[in-house]
Amino acid sequence: MGESGGDPATWLSGGPNGPNRLAELIPIALHGMATGITERNGPIPSGGPASVAATLATSGATHHLPKSGLGAHQALTKYATLLAAGTADPADPTCAAHLHCPPLAVSVAADVVASALNPSMDSWDQAPMASELEAEFLTGIAHLCYPHAPTPDAVVTSGGTESNLLGLLLARETAATTIHPVCGANSHHSVSRAAWLLGLPAPVVVPCQDDRMIPSALAEALAPLGASAVVVATAGTTNTGRIDPLEDIARICRLSGARLHVDAAYGGMLLCSDTLAPRLAGLDLADSVALDMHKFGWQPVAAGLFAARNATDLSALTVRAEYLNADDDTEAGLPDLLGRSIRTSRRPDAFRMAVTVGALGTEGLGALVERCCTTATEVNELVERHPALESWGAPELSTVVFRPRGADDDLVARIRRTLLESGTAVIGRGSLPSGPDGAPRLWLKLTLLHPHTTAADYVELLDQVVATAEAERGVTAPQSPVAS
Ligand SMILES: *Cc1c(COP(=O)(O)O)cnc(C)c1O
């Protein structure tokens, strides 16, 4: 390889030759990716887990940890093709089960540079500009969440799960007594898991109406707990995208002295849209907020953020490690990064988030959020007009919850799996209290995070759901031979 010589599998991504070496290897990886995408030709490979396992088995790439390597070119081609052919691709409009977004190319391009240079965010001497950029970006996020607070702050997390853990952790560390988590029946499973991890009592669960926490029920739950409670409200539930009545909840928390954390992992980026931000009214009354830019925000995983109204609350994360943030280094002016996370080594995830906001502005991001919410409203209208479908309710964010009329839970579950296994569509499911008795029933859901789709992209999918329902009904309930 002349000047850049040696085995390409041992080339480095940094240093003076890094860019040239990446310029040689990245096209090979992208070529493999393109080949795989053509092979797949749909939102997900067809045939389910057995077929994916068989593809890998016949590829010759399954020798656990091969003793001798294929070399960079062959390995990149083979594995990139396999991954792209076998991926669930949220850039396909019909891959819409989860809060799993199609990343923006600009963010991924930025991430190549971040990966190549590999700043690690646990000490300034590993990440001089990355830490400065991160601090600048996080100040912006803190003020986005808390426009009127004097000293807000924010940190990067691995996602809503870690952010909710931090929300409860800071509640525990700032409280004088044992704290009691209180959350809605609509809350994310990571809330009770965080309580478990932190050794806190299992959360008191407040009932919901239409997947929103009922304020009067919260007041009742707080009565015996008072200031020992930390309430977790949700702004954008995972099942339906509903937003809890944040202003009412914040007022009730104030009255009882309870701390408030808002899990806005899904809905938080509505703050970027002037027309949608009012739906989050009251968010800035919370003591802390979780938001995820790997949902609305179109970042590759992971892009979690955690904002605190009072920067001092975050001092609970302070920790000393002589080799990373010695007192004398900190006194000499080296920023202490270790206390900005519960992790040690940490990727510069804020870099691609900052590049994305730098490219689009919050306005541009807000417009993409609006696009998704509009599409969801329109798709829900299609559902309501469809004679064979029923809607769970009008979307508040970008989640459309529906099912074929008269379908029981078993049928709903089978429709989802059938579409998944045939590689036709990736649709979600959610169990929600339904009907007059409020019994939990299973619904299908489309979580629309594709920022360039319109309702027209989902017409065929809705018909496929109905056709699948009919075919599945035929399987389990064959027509009586005498009926005709
Ligand atoms: C996605 C989500 C989470 C979990 O976030 P991760 O980023 O997957 O850790 C928590 N709460 C809500 C409401 C979510 O939508």
Short mmCIF file of C-alpha atoms and ligand atoms in Angstrom, two decimals:
data_model
loop_
_atom_site.label_atom_id
_atom_site.label_comp_id
_atom_site.label_asym_id
_atom_site.label_seq_id
_atom_site.Cartn_x
_atom_site.Cartn_y
_atom_site.Cartn_z
CA MET A 1 0.00 0.00 0.00
CA GLY A 2 3.01 2.25 -0.61
CA GLU A 3 3.14 5.18 1.77
CA SER A 4 0.23 3.98 3.82
CA GLY A 5 1.67 0.43 3.71
CA GLY A 6 1.24 -2.57 5.96
CA ASP A 7 -1.74 -4.80 6.56
CA PRO A 8 -4.92 -2.70 6.18
CA ALA A 9 -6.40 -4.62 9.12
CA THR A 10 -3.82 -2.93 11.36
CA TRP A 11 -4.23 0.61 10.03
CA LEU A 12 -5.15 3.29 12.54
CA SER A 13 -8.02 5.70 12.10
CA GLY A 14 -6.21 8.69 13.59
CA GLY A 15 -2.92 10.45 12.93
CA PRO A 16 -1.90 12.08 9.66
CA ASN A 17 -2.83 9.01 7.58
CA GLY A 18 -6.09 8.27 9.35
CA PRO A 19 -8.36 10.16 6.95
CA ASN A 20 -6.80 8.51 3.89
CA ARG A 21 -7.05 5.07 5.38
CA LEU A 22 -10.67 5.62 6.31
CA ALA A 23 -11.27 6.96 2.82
CA GLU A 24 -10.08 3.60 1.53
CA LEU A 25 -11.92 1.33 3.98
CA ILE A 26 -15.21 3.19 4.40
CA PRO A 27 -16.22 2.81 0.72
CA ILE A 28 -15.62 -0.94 1.04
CA ALA A 29 -17.87 -1.08 4.09
CA LEU A 30 -20.49 1.06 2.35
CA HIS A 31 -20.37 -1.12 -0.72
CA GLY A 32 -21.07 -4.14 1.46
CA MET A 33 -23.89 -2.22 3.11
CA ALA A 34 -25.43 -1.36 -0.26
CA THR A 35 -25.22 -5.00 -1.39
CA GLY A 36 -26.95 -6.12 1.81
CA ILE A 37 -29.72 -3.55 1.51
CA THR A 38 -30.46 -4.75 -2.04
CA GLU A 39 -30.52 -8.37 -0.86
CA ARG A 40 -32.98 -7.58 1.92
CA ASN A 41 -35.39 -5.48 -0.13
CA GLY A 42 -37.78 -4.72 2.73
CA PRO A 43 -37.91 -3.48 6.33
CA ILE A 44 -36.52 -6.69 7.86
CA PRO A 45 -35.23 -10.02 6.53
CA SER A 46 -37.99 -12.52 5.94
CA GLY A 47 -38.12 -15.93 7.59
CA GLY A 48 -37.65 -14.94 11.22
CA PRO A 49 -34.79 -15.92 13.54
CA ALA A 50 -34.20 -19.36 11.95
CA SER A 51 -33.61 -17.84 8.55
CA VAL A 52 -31.24 -15.18 9.89
CA ALA A 53 -29.28 -17.84 11.79
CA ALA A 54 -29.12 -19.98 8.64
CA THR A 55 -27.86 -17.04 6.56
CA LEU A 56 -25.06 -16.48 9.03
CA ALA A 57 -24.26 -20.20 9.21
CA THR A 58 -23.88 -20.47 5.42
CA SER A 59 -21.88 -17.25 5.13
CA GLY A 60 -18.73 -18.81 6.47
CA ALA A 61 -18.47 -15.99 9.02
CA THR A 62 -19.38 -18.16 11.99
CA HIS A 63 -16.21 -19.30 13.61
CA HIS A 64 -16.81 -17.55 16.89
CA LEU A 65 -13.33 -16.11 17.24
CA PRO A 66 -11.45 -17.19 14.07
CA LYS A 67 -7.76 -17.88 14.66
CA SER A 68 -6.71 -16.42 11.33
CA GLY A 69 -8.34 -13.36 9.88
CA LEU A 70 -9.84 -12.59 6.48
CA GLY A 71 -8.12 -9.23 6.18
CA ALA A 72 -9.83 -5.86 6.37
CA HIS A 73 -11.35 -5.78 2.88
CA GLN A 74 -12.95 -9.20 3.01
CA ALA A 75 -14.08 -8.91 6.60
CA LEU A 76 -15.67 -5.50 6.02
CA THR A 77 -17.41 -6.67 2.86
CA LYS A 78 -18.68 -9.89 4.38
CA TYR A 79 -19.88 -8.52 7.71
CA ALA A 80 -21.28 -5.23 6.37
CA THR A 81 -23.28 -7.18 3.77
CA LEU A 82 -24.55 -9.60 6.42
CA LEU A 83 -25.55 -6.82 8.78
CA ALA A 84 -27.33 -4.73 6.15
CA ALA A 85 -29.12 -7.74 4.65
CA GLY A 86 -30.20 -8.87 8.09
CA THR A 87 -31.06 -5.57 9.70
CA ALA A 88 -34.41 -4.13 10.77
CA ASP A 89 -34.12 -0.80 8.98
CA PRO A 90 -36.09 2.09 10.48
CA ALA A 91 -35.36 4.09 7.32
CA ASP A 92 -38.04 1.87 5.73
CA PRO A 93 -41.39 3.48 6.60
CA THR A 94 -42.90 0.08 7.43
CA CYS A 95 -40.28 -0.57 10.14
CA ALA A 96 -42.23 1.26 12.82
CA ALA A 97 -42.60 -0.94 15.89
CA HIS A 98 -40.47 0.87 18.41
CA LEU A 99 -38.95 4.18 19.37
CA HIS A 100 -36.18 3.15 16.99
CA CYS A 101 -35.32 6.01 14.68
CA PRO A 102 -33.63 6.17 11.29
CA PRO A 103 -30.44 8.12 12.06
CA LEU A 104 -29.61 11.22 10.08
CA ALA A 105 -26.65 10.72 7.74
CA VAL A 106 -25.09 13.95 9.00
CA SER A 107 -24.97 12.53 12.52
CA VAL A 108 -23.46 9.25 11.35
CA ALA A 109 -20.83 11.10 9.29
CA ALA A 110 -19.95 13.11 12.39
CA ASP A 111 -19.75 9.88 14.35
CA VAL A 112 -17.11 8.53 11.96
CA VAL A 113 -14.88 11.40 13.01
CA ALA A 114 -15.71 10.88 16.68
CA SER A 115 -14.97 7.15 16.46
CA ALA A 116 -11.79 7.76 14.49
CA LEU A 117 -10.39 10.21 17.02
CA ASN A 118 -11.90 8.35 19.97
CA PRO A 119 -12.11 11.05 22.63
CA SER A 120 -13.02 9.44 25.93
CA MET A 121 -15.10 11.67 28.14
CA ASP A 122 -13.72 10.63 31.52
CA SER A 123 -10.84 13.11 31.65
CA TRP A 124 -9.89 16.36 29.94
CA ASP A 125 -6.54 14.97 28.75
CA GLN A 126 -8.43 12.42 26.63
CA ALA A 127 -10.97 14.85 25.23
CA PRO A 128 -9.99 18.53 25.20
CA MET A 129 -12.30 19.87 22.49
CA ALA A 130 -14.85 17.07 22.83
CA SER A 131 -15.37 18.02 26.46
CA GLU A 132 -15.63 21.72 25.61
CA LEU A 133 -18.15 20.99 22.84
CA GLU A 134 -20.09 18.70 25.14
CA ALA A 135 -20.26 21.36 27.87
CA GLU A 136 -21.45 23.96 25.37
CA PHE A 137 -24.10 21.63 23.93
CA LEU A 138 -25.31 20.56 27.36
CA THR A 139 -25.68 24.17 28.49
CA GLY A 140 -27.98 24.56 25.50
CA ILE A 141 -29.98 21.46 26.46
CA ALA A 142 -30.22 22.61 30.08
CA HIS A 143 -31.66 25.96 28.98
CA LEU A 144 -33.98 24.30 26.48
CA CYS A 145 -35.49 22.29 29.34
CA TYR A 146 -35.28 25.09 31.93
CA PRO A 147 -35.53 28.44 30.15
CA HIS A 148 -36.27 30.33 33.39
CA ALA A 149 -34.05 28.53 35.91
CA PRO A 150 -30.93 30.40 37.06
CA THR A 151 -28.56 27.43 37.21
CA PRO A 152 -29.76 24.42 35.20
CA ASP A 153 -27.33 21.77 33.99
CA ALA A 154 -27.40 18.63 31.86
CA VAL A 155 -25.33 15.49 31.31
CA VAL A 156 -25.12 12.85 28.60
CA THR A 157 -26.49 9.39 29.34
CA SER A 158 -26.88 6.15 27.45
CA GLY A 159 -30.65 6.76 27.21
CA GLY A 160 -33.88 7.04 29.13
CA THR A 161 -33.03 4.05 31.29
CA GLU A 162 -29.86 5.65 32.65
CA SER A 163 -31.57 9.06 32.86
CA ASN A 164 -34.40 7.65 34.97
CA LEU A 165 -31.82 5.97 37.18
CA LEU A 166 -30.13 9.36 37.62
CA GLY A 167 -33.50 10.97 38.36
CA LEU A 168 -34.09 8.59 41.26
CA LEU A 169 -30.44 8.64 42.33
CA LEU A 170 -30.39 12.45 42.67
CA ALA A 171 -33.71 12.27 44.51
CA ARG A 172 -32.17 9.81 46.95
CA GLU A 173 -28.99 11.84 47.40
CA THR A 174 -30.74 15.19 47.91
CA ALA A 175 -33.35 13.85 50.34
CA ALA A 176 -32.99 13.86 54.10
CA THR A 177 -34.94 10.63 54.58
CA THR A 178 -35.66 7.39 52.75
CA ILE A 179 -37.46 8.26 49.55
CA HIS A 180 -40.44 6.53 47.99
CA PRO A 181 -40.75 6.42 44.21
CA VAL A 182 -44.24 7.09 42.85
CA CYS A 183 -45.01 6.64 39.16
CA GLY A 184 -47.95 6.21 36.81
CA ALA A 185 -49.22 2.85 35.63
CA ASN A 186 -48.09 4.18 32.24
CA SER A 187 -44.45 4.61 33.30
CA HIS A 188 -41.54 2.92 31.58
CA HIS A 189 -40.26 -0.33 33.10
CA SER A 190 -36.90 1.33 33.73
CA VAL A 191 -38.44 3.33 36.59
CA SER A 192 -39.15 0.33 38.79
CA ARG A 193 -35.86 -1.21 37.72
CA ALA A 194 -34.04 1.94 38.81
CA ALA A 195 -35.78 1.78 42.19
CA TRP A 196 -34.66 -1.83 42.47
CA LEU A 197 -31.06 -1.01 41.50
CA LEU A 198 -30.90 1.84 43.99
CA GLY A 199 -32.31 -0.19 46.85
CA LEU A 200 -35.44 1.97 47.06
CA PRO A 201 -38.92 0.69 47.84
CA ALA A 202 -40.86 -0.56 44.81
CA PRO A 203 -42.74 2.38 43.27
CA VAL A 204 -46.26 3.24 44.35
CA VAL A 205 -48.23 2.99 41.11
CA VAL A 206 -50.77 5.71 40.35
CA PRO A 207 -53.69 4.76 38.10
CA CYS A 208 -54.11 6.27 34.65
CA GLN A 209 -56.96 7.30 32.41
CA ASP A 210 -56.31 7.12 28.65
CA ASP A 211 -52.68 6.27 29.45
CA ARG A 212 -52.22 9.53 31.43
CA MET A 213 -51.61 9.75 35.17
CA ILE A 214 -54.75 10.83 37.07
CA PRO A 215 -53.81 13.91 39.15
CA SER A 216 -56.36 13.28 41.91
CA ALA A 217 -55.02 9.74 42.27
CA LEU A 218 -51.50 11.14 42.54
CA ALA A 219 -52.62 13.51 45.30
CA GLU A 220 -54.09 10.53 47.15
CA ALA A 221 -50.91 8.50 46.72
CA LEU A 222 -48.78 11.37 48.01
CA ALA A 223 -50.91 12.08 51.08
CA PRO A 224 -49.17 9.52 53.32
CA LEU A 225 -45.72 10.12 51.76
CA GLY A 226 -45.33 13.89 51.57
CA ALA A 227 -41.80 15.13 50.99
CA SER A 228 -40.39 11.61 51.10
CA ALA A 229 -41.83 10.94 47.62
CA VAL A 230 -40.17 11.27 44.25
CA VAL A 231 -42.77 11.33 41.51
CA VAL A 232 -41.89 10.15 38.02
CA ALA A 233 -44.23 11.53 35.36
CA THR A 234 -44.07 10.60 31.68
CA ALA A 235 -44.06 12.96 28.71
CA GLY A 236 -44.64 10.56 25.87
CA THR A 237 -45.48 7.05 27.02
CA THR A 238 -43.83 4.16 25.24
CA ASN A 239 -47.16 2.49 24.45
CA THR A 240 -49.20 5.40 23.15
CA GLY A 241 -47.14 8.60 23.25
CA ARG A 242 -49.49 10.18 25.81
CA ILE A 243 -48.22 13.09 27.90
CA ASP A 244 -49.10 13.22 31.59
CA PRO A 245 -50.76 16.46 32.80
CA LEU A 246 -47.44 17.93 33.86
CA GLU A 247 -48.67 21.25 35.27
CA ASP A 248 -51.22 19.56 37.52
CA ILE A 249 -48.68 16.98 38.60
CA ALA A 250 -46.05 19.64 39.35
CA ARG A 251 -48.55 21.64 41.42
CA ILE A 252 -49.47 18.55 43.45
CA CYS A 253 -45.79 17.76 44.00
CA ARG A 254 -45.15 21.34 45.18
CA LEU A 255 -48.02 21.13 47.65
CA SER A 256 -46.76 17.91 49.19
CA GLY A 257 -43.06 18.75 48.93
CA ALA A 258 -42.40 15.78 46.67
CA ARG A 259 -39.61 15.85 44.13
CA LEU A 260 -40.55 15.50 40.45
CA HIS A 261 -38.67 13.77 37.64
CA VAL A 262 -40.20 13.80 34.16
CA ASP A 263 -39.40 10.95 31.81
CA ALA A 264 -39.57 12.84 28.51
CA ALA A 265 -37.41 10.27 26.70
CA TYR A 266 -39.90 10.23 23.85
CA GLY A 267 -41.61 13.63 24.01
CA GLY A 268 -38.79 15.90 25.20
CA MET A 269 -37.68 17.05 21.77
CA LEU A 270 -41.08 18.69 21.22
CA LEU A 271 -39.31 21.59 22.93
CA CYS A 272 -37.68 22.27 19.55
CA SER A 273 -41.03 23.03 17.91
CA ASP A 274 -42.82 26.28 18.71
CA THR A 275 -46.16 24.72 17.82
CA LEU A 276 -45.68 21.49 19.80
CA ALA A 277 -43.69 22.73 22.82
CA PRO A 278 -46.87 23.95 24.60
CA ARG A 279 -47.85 20.28 24.97
CA LEU A 280 -44.97 20.01 27.47
CA ALA A 281 -46.15 22.96 29.57
CA GLY A 282 -45.00 22.36 33.14
CA LEU A 283 -41.91 20.37 32.16
CA ASP A 284 -39.68 23.11 33.55
CA LEU A 285 -41.34 22.72 36.96
CA ALA A 286 -39.71 19.30 37.31
CA ASP A 287 -36.50 18.85 39.28
CA SER A 288 -35.07 16.71 36.51
CA VAL A 289 -35.89 15.59 32.99
CA ALA A 290 -34.89 12.60 30.83
CA LEU A 291 -34.80 13.04 27.07
CA ASP A 292 -33.52 10.87 24.26
CA MET A 293 -32.10 12.12 21.00
CA HIS A 294 -32.02 8.57 19.68
CA LYS A 295 -35.81 8.85 19.34
CA PHE A 296 -36.98 12.28 18.14
CA GLY A 297 -33.51 13.64 17.41
CA TRP A 298 -32.52 11.01 14.82
CA GLN A 299 -29.24 10.00 16.42
CA PRO A 300 -27.78 6.51 16.36
CA VAL A 301 -28.04 4.87 19.78
CA ALA A 302 -26.90 6.06 22.27
CA ALA A 303 -27.95 9.67 22.66
CA GLY A 304 -29.54 10.12 26.06
CA LEU A 305 -29.69 13.38 27.98
CA PHE A 306 -30.53 14.22 31.57
CA ALA A 307 -31.25 17.78 32.70
CA ALA A 308 -31.46 19.05 36.27
CA ARG A 309 -33.06 22.34 37.28
CA ASN A 310 -30.36 22.91 39.91
CA ALA A 311 -26.81 22.21 38.78
CA THR A 312 -25.84 21.52 42.40
CA ASP A 313 -28.03 18.38 42.44
CA LEU A 314 -25.55 16.82 40.03
CA SER A 315 -22.74 17.16 42.57
CA ALA A 316 -24.09 13.87 43.93
CA LEU A 317 -22.15 12.28 41.04
CA THR A 318 -18.82 13.65 42.24
CA VAL A 319 -16.12 11.02 42.55
CA ARG A 320 -12.33 11.16 42.77
CA ALA A 321 -9.90 8.94 40.95
CA GLU A 322 -6.33 9.99 41.45
CA TYR A 323 -5.32 9.20 37.86
CA LEU A 324 -8.30 10.97 36.23
CA ASN A 325 -9.19 14.00 38.33
CA ALA A 326 -6.67 14.50 41.11
CA ASP A 327 -7.41 17.45 43.38
CA ASP A 328 -4.23 19.26 42.34
CA ASP A 329 -5.09 18.86 38.63
CA THR A 330 -8.58 20.22 39.25
CA GLU A 331 -7.17 23.10 41.30
CA ALA A 332 -4.72 23.82 38.48
CA GLY A 333 -7.69 24.29 36.15
CA LEU A 334 -8.22 20.93 34.45
CA PRO A 335 -11.98 20.34 34.20
CA ASP A 336 -13.32 17.43 36.24
CA LEU A 337 -15.27 15.28 33.80
CA LEU A 338 -15.58 12.16 35.93
CA GLY A 339 -18.39 13.65 37.99
CA ARG A 340 -20.48 14.18 34.84
CA SER A 341 -21.55 10.56 34.54
CA ILE A 342 -21.96 7.29 36.39
CA ARG A 343 -19.75 5.76 33.70
CA THR A 344 -15.96 6.10 33.36
CA SER A 345 -14.86 5.64 29.71
CA ARG A 346 -17.56 7.30 27.67
CA ARG A 347 -18.04 7.92 23.95
CA PRO A 348 -18.34 11.53 22.77
CA ASP A 349 -22.02 11.05 21.91
CA ALA A 350 -22.64 14.77 22.36
CA PHE A 351 -20.42 15.45 19.34
CA ARG A 352 -22.83 14.07 16.75
CA MET A 353 -25.78 15.57 18.62
CA ALA A 354 -24.04 18.97 18.48
CA VAL A 355 -23.22 18.52 14.77
CA THR A 356 -26.85 17.63 14.08
CA VAL A 357 -28.19 20.68 15.88
CA GLY A 358 -25.44 22.70 14.22
CA ALA A 359 -26.65 21.52 10.81
CA LEU A 360 -30.41 21.79 11.33
CA GLY A 361 -30.82 24.19 14.19
CA THR A 362 -33.43 23.42 16.82
CA GLU A 363 -35.92 24.81 14.31
CA GLY A 364 -35.00 22.21 11.72
CA LEU A 365 -35.22 19.41 14.28
CA GLY A 366 -38.56 20.76 15.46
CA ALA A 367 -39.85 20.65 11.88
CA LEU A 368 -38.94 16.94 11.65
CA VAL A 369 -40.75 16.26 14.93
CA GLU A 370 -43.81 18.09 13.56
CA ARG A 371 -43.68 16.04 10.36
CA CYS A 372 -43.82 12.76 12.34
CA CYS A 373 -46.67 13.98 14.55
CA THR A 374 -48.65 15.17 11.52
CA THR A 375 -48.16 11.86 9.74
CA ALA A 376 -49.36 10.01 12.83
CA THR A 377 -52.52 12.13 13.01
CA GLU A 378 -53.19 11.45 9.33
CA VAL A 379 -52.52 7.72 9.61
CA ASN A 380 -54.91 7.60 12.56
CA GLU A 381 -57.53 9.27 10.34
CA LEU A 382 -56.96 6.52 7.77
CA VAL A 383 -57.53 3.97 10.54
CA GLU A 384 -60.73 5.69 11.63
CA ARG A 385 -62.05 5.76 8.08
CA HIS A 386 -61.13 2.10 7.47
CA PRO A 387 -64.22 -0.08 7.90
CA ALA A 388 -62.21 -3.04 9.19
CA LEU A 389 -60.00 -1.17 11.69
CA GLU A 390 -60.53 0.60 14.99
CA SER A 391 -58.33 3.28 16.56
CA TRP A 392 -57.39 3.38 20.25
CA GLY A 393 -57.45 7.20 20.17
CA ALA A 394 -56.00 10.25 18.46
CA PRO A 395 -52.18 10.40 18.69
CA GLU A 396 -50.63 12.99 20.95
CA LEU A 397 -47.12 12.37 19.59
CA SER A 398 -46.34 10.02 16.71
CA THR A 399 -47.78 6.69 17.88
CA VAL A 400 -50.83 5.22 16.14
CA VAL A 401 -52.57 2.52 18.19
CA PHE A 402 -55.12 0.40 16.38
CA ARG A 403 -56.35 -3.10 15.65
CA PRO A 404 -58.72 -4.92 13.33
CA ARG A 405 -62.31 -4.66 14.50
CA GLY A 406 -63.38 -7.63 16.54
CA ALA A 407 -59.83 -8.98 16.90
CA ASP A 408 -58.94 -10.75 20.15
CA ASP A 409 -55.51 -10.54 21.76
CA ASP A 410 -54.32 -13.76 20.20
CA LEU A 411 -55.18 -12.58 16.71
CA VAL A 412 -53.49 -9.20 17.27
CA ALA A 413 -50.32 -10.96 18.40
CA ARG A 414 -50.36 -13.32 15.42
CA ILE A 415 -50.87 -10.50 12.90
CA ARG A 416 -47.75 -8.79 14.22
CA ARG A 417 -45.66 -11.96 14.07
CA THR A 418 -46.92 -12.92 10.62
CA LEU A 419 -45.97 -9.54 9.15
CA LEU A 420 -42.62 -9.73 10.95
CA GLU A 421 -41.78 -13.24 9.75
CA SER A 422 -42.75 -12.53 6.17
CA GLY A 423 -40.51 -9.47 6.22
CA THR A 424 -43.51 -7.30 5.27
CA ALA A 425 -43.59 -4.89 8.20
CA VAL A 426 -42.29 -4.37 11.71
CA ILE A 427 -45.26 -3.30 13.84
CA GLY A 428 -45.35 -2.91 17.60
CA ARG A 429 -47.79 -4.14 20.20
CA GLY A 430 -49.04 -2.78 23.47
CA SER A 431 -51.39 -3.95 26.17
CA LEU A 432 -53.76 -1.17 27.23
CA PRO A 433 -56.82 -0.92 29.45
CA SER A 434 -59.69 -0.90 26.98
CA GLY A 435 -63.42 -0.88 26.75
CA PRO A 436 -65.96 -0.15 29.45
CA ASP A 437 -64.43 -2.63 31.92
CA GLY A 438 -60.91 -1.23 31.44
CA ALA A 439 -59.50 -4.74 31.06
CA PRO A 440 -56.06 -4.91 29.42
CA ARG A 441 -56.27 -5.74 25.73
CA LEU A 442 -53.64 -6.04 23.06
CA TRP A 443 -53.31 -3.40 20.32
CA LEU A 444 -51.05 -2.93 17.35
CA LYS A 445 -48.98 0.20 17.19
CA LEU A 446 -47.04 2.18 14.66
CA THR A 447 -44.38 4.38 16.22
CA LEU A 448 -43.69 6.87 13.45
CA LEU A 449 -40.19 8.29 13.66
CA HIS A 450 -39.47 8.46 9.93
CA PRO A 451 -39.22 12.18 9.25
CA HIS A 452 -39.91 12.00 5.50
CA THR A 453 -43.07 9.92 5.28
CA THR A 454 -46.67 10.88 4.68
CA ALA A 455 -49.87 8.99 5.46
CA ALA A 456 -49.87 7.67 1.88
CA ASP A 457 -46.87 5.50 2.82
CA TYR A 458 -49.08 3.57 5.25
CA VAL A 459 -52.22 2.93 3.19
CA GLU A 460 -50.93 -0.37 1.86
CA LEU A 461 -49.69 -1.46 5.29
CA LEU A 462 -53.10 -0.93 6.88
CA ASP A 463 -54.66 -3.06 4.14
CA GLN A 464 -52.00 -5.72 4.74
CA VAL A 465 -52.93 -5.78 8.43
CA VAL A 466 -56.57 -6.32 7.52
CA ALA A 467 -55.74 -8.98 4.94
CA THR A 468 -53.48 -10.75 7.45
CA ALA A 469 -56.24 -10.64 10.05
CA GLU A 470 -58.62 -12.25 7.58
CA ALA A 471 -56.14 -14.92 6.59
CA GLU A 472 -55.33 -15.69 10.24
CA ARG A 473 -58.98 -15.85 11.16
CA GLY A 474 -59.39 -18.34 8.33
CA VAL A 475 -56.63 -20.47 9.85
CA THR A 476 -58.17 -20.74 13.30
CA ALA A 477 -61.87 -20.40 12.46
CA PRO A 478 -62.47 -22.16 9.16
CA GLN A 479 -65.79 -21.40 7.53
CA SER A 480 -68.35 -24.08 8.14
CA PRO A 481 -68.53 -26.19 4.96
CA VAL A 482 -72.33 -25.96 4.99
CA ALA A 483 -72.35 -22.19 5.24
CA SER A 484 -72.74 -20.50 1.89
C1 LIG B 1 -37.37 4.80 25.34
C2 LIG B 1 -37.88 5.14 26.66
C3 LIG B 1 -37.15 4.85 27.81
C4 LIG B 1 -35.88 4.02 27.78
O1 LIG B 1 -34.91 4.70 27.12
P1 LIG B 1 -33.60 3.98 26.57
O2 LIG B 1 -33.05 5.09 25.79
O3 LIG B 1 -34.06 2.83 25.75
O4 LIG B 1 -32.79 3.59 27.71
C5 LIG B 1 -37.63 5.29 29.02
N1 LIG B 1 -38.80 5.95 29.10
C6 LIG B 1 -39.55 6.22 28.01
C7 LIG B 1 -40.85 6.94 28.16
C8 LIG B 1 -39.11 5.81 26.75
O5 LIG B 1 -39.85 6.07 25.68
#
